[in-house]
């Protein structure tokens, strides 16, 4: 699922895959910060560990990126 989303970002914007992955992390972090009650759903959808959904409103997507990168072999 995450690979498909990154692929679409790359195809529709022309940005490199690593930047698309970074954008995805920033967006996920933003949504989780603004809507903490949705953190679990975002983690479930994107396969992340949930570290940012635990009320840490200072998230910038870095933990998300580590989680995703590990799952995708980066």
C-alpha positions as a Python dict, from the first residue, in 0.01 Angstrom:
ca = {
    (1, 'X'): (0, 0, 0),
    (2, 'X'): (274, 246, 96),
    (3, 'X'): (475, 161, -214),
    (4, 'X'): (167, 227, -430),
    (5, 'X'): (115, 566, -267),
    (6, 'X'): (481, 660, -309),
    (7, 'X'): (465, 545, -672),
    (8, 'X'): (163, 768, -735),
    (9, 'X'): (334, 1067, -574),
    (10, 'X'): (639, 1008, -795),
    (11, 'X'): (430, 968, -1112),
    (12, 'X'): (205, 1267, -1050),
    (13, 'X'): (466, 1512, -922),
    (14, 'X'): (791, 1397, -1077),
    (15, 'X'): (976, 1405, -744),
    (16, 'X'): (1222, 1125, -665),
    (17, 'X'): (1095, 831, -460),
    (18, 'X'): (1302, 926, -155),
    (19, 'X'): (1142, 1272, -153),
    (20, 'X'): (796, 1122, -202),
    (21, 'X'): (861, 899, 97),
    (22, 'X'): (967, 1203, 298),
    (23, 'X'): (652, 1390, 194),
    (24, 'X'): (440, 1096, 302),
    (25, 'X'): (609, 1103, 642),
    (26, 'X'): (549, 1474, 684),
    (27, 'X'): (183, 1444, 586),
    (28, 'X'): (128, 1149, 819),
    (29, 'X'): (298, 1334, 1104),
    (30, 'X'): (88, 1644, 1038),
    (31, 'X'): (-240, 1452, 1033),
    (32, 'X'): (-144, 1262, 1348),
    (33, 'X'): (-54, 1588, 1521),
    (34, 'X'): (-379, 1762, 1425),
    (35, 'X'): (-599, 1455, 1476),
    (36, 'X'): (-428, 1241, 1744),
    (37, 'X'): (-735, 1020, 1771),
    (38, 'X'): (-664, 903, 1415),
    (39, 'X'): (-305, 803, 1490),
    (40, 'X'): (-391, 436, 1524),
    (41, 'X'): (-572, 430, 1193),
    (42, 'X'): (-284, 604, 1018),
    (43, 'X'): (-37, 361, 1171),
    (44, 'X'): (-255, 70, 1067),
    (45, 'X'): (-301, 204, 715),
    (46, 'X'): (65, 279, 658),
    (47, 'X'): (209, -4, 868),
    (48, 'X'): (392, 221, 1112),
    (49, 'X'): (469, 137, 1473),
    (50, 'X'): (257, 408, 1632),
    (51, 'X'): (537, 591, 1809),
    (52, 'X'): (401, 928, 1706),
    (53, 'X'): (41, 851, 1785),
    (54, 'X'): (108, 838, 2157),
    (55, 'X'): (49, 1207, 2210),
    (56, 'X'): (385, 1339, 2093),
    (57, 'X'): (266, 1648, 1911),
    (58, 'X'): (618, 1747, 1815),
    (59, 'X'): (641, 1481, 1547),
    (60, 'X'): (799, 1580, 1220),
    (61, 'X'): (777, 1250, 1038),
    (62, 'X'): (1123, 1122, 1130),
    (63, 'X'): (1004, 821, 1334),
    (64, 'X'): (751, 750, 1065),
    (65, 'X'): (1024, 754, 804),
    (66, 'X'): (1239, 515, 1006),
    (67, 'X'): (945, 278, 1043),
    (68, 'X'): (855, 292, 674),
    (69, 'X'): (1217, 275, 562),
    (70, 'X'): (1273, -38, 767),
    (71, 'X'): (964, -206, 628),
    (72, 'X'): (1060, -120, 270),
    (73, 'X'): (1426, -214, 303),
    (74, 'X'): (1573, 138, 291),
}
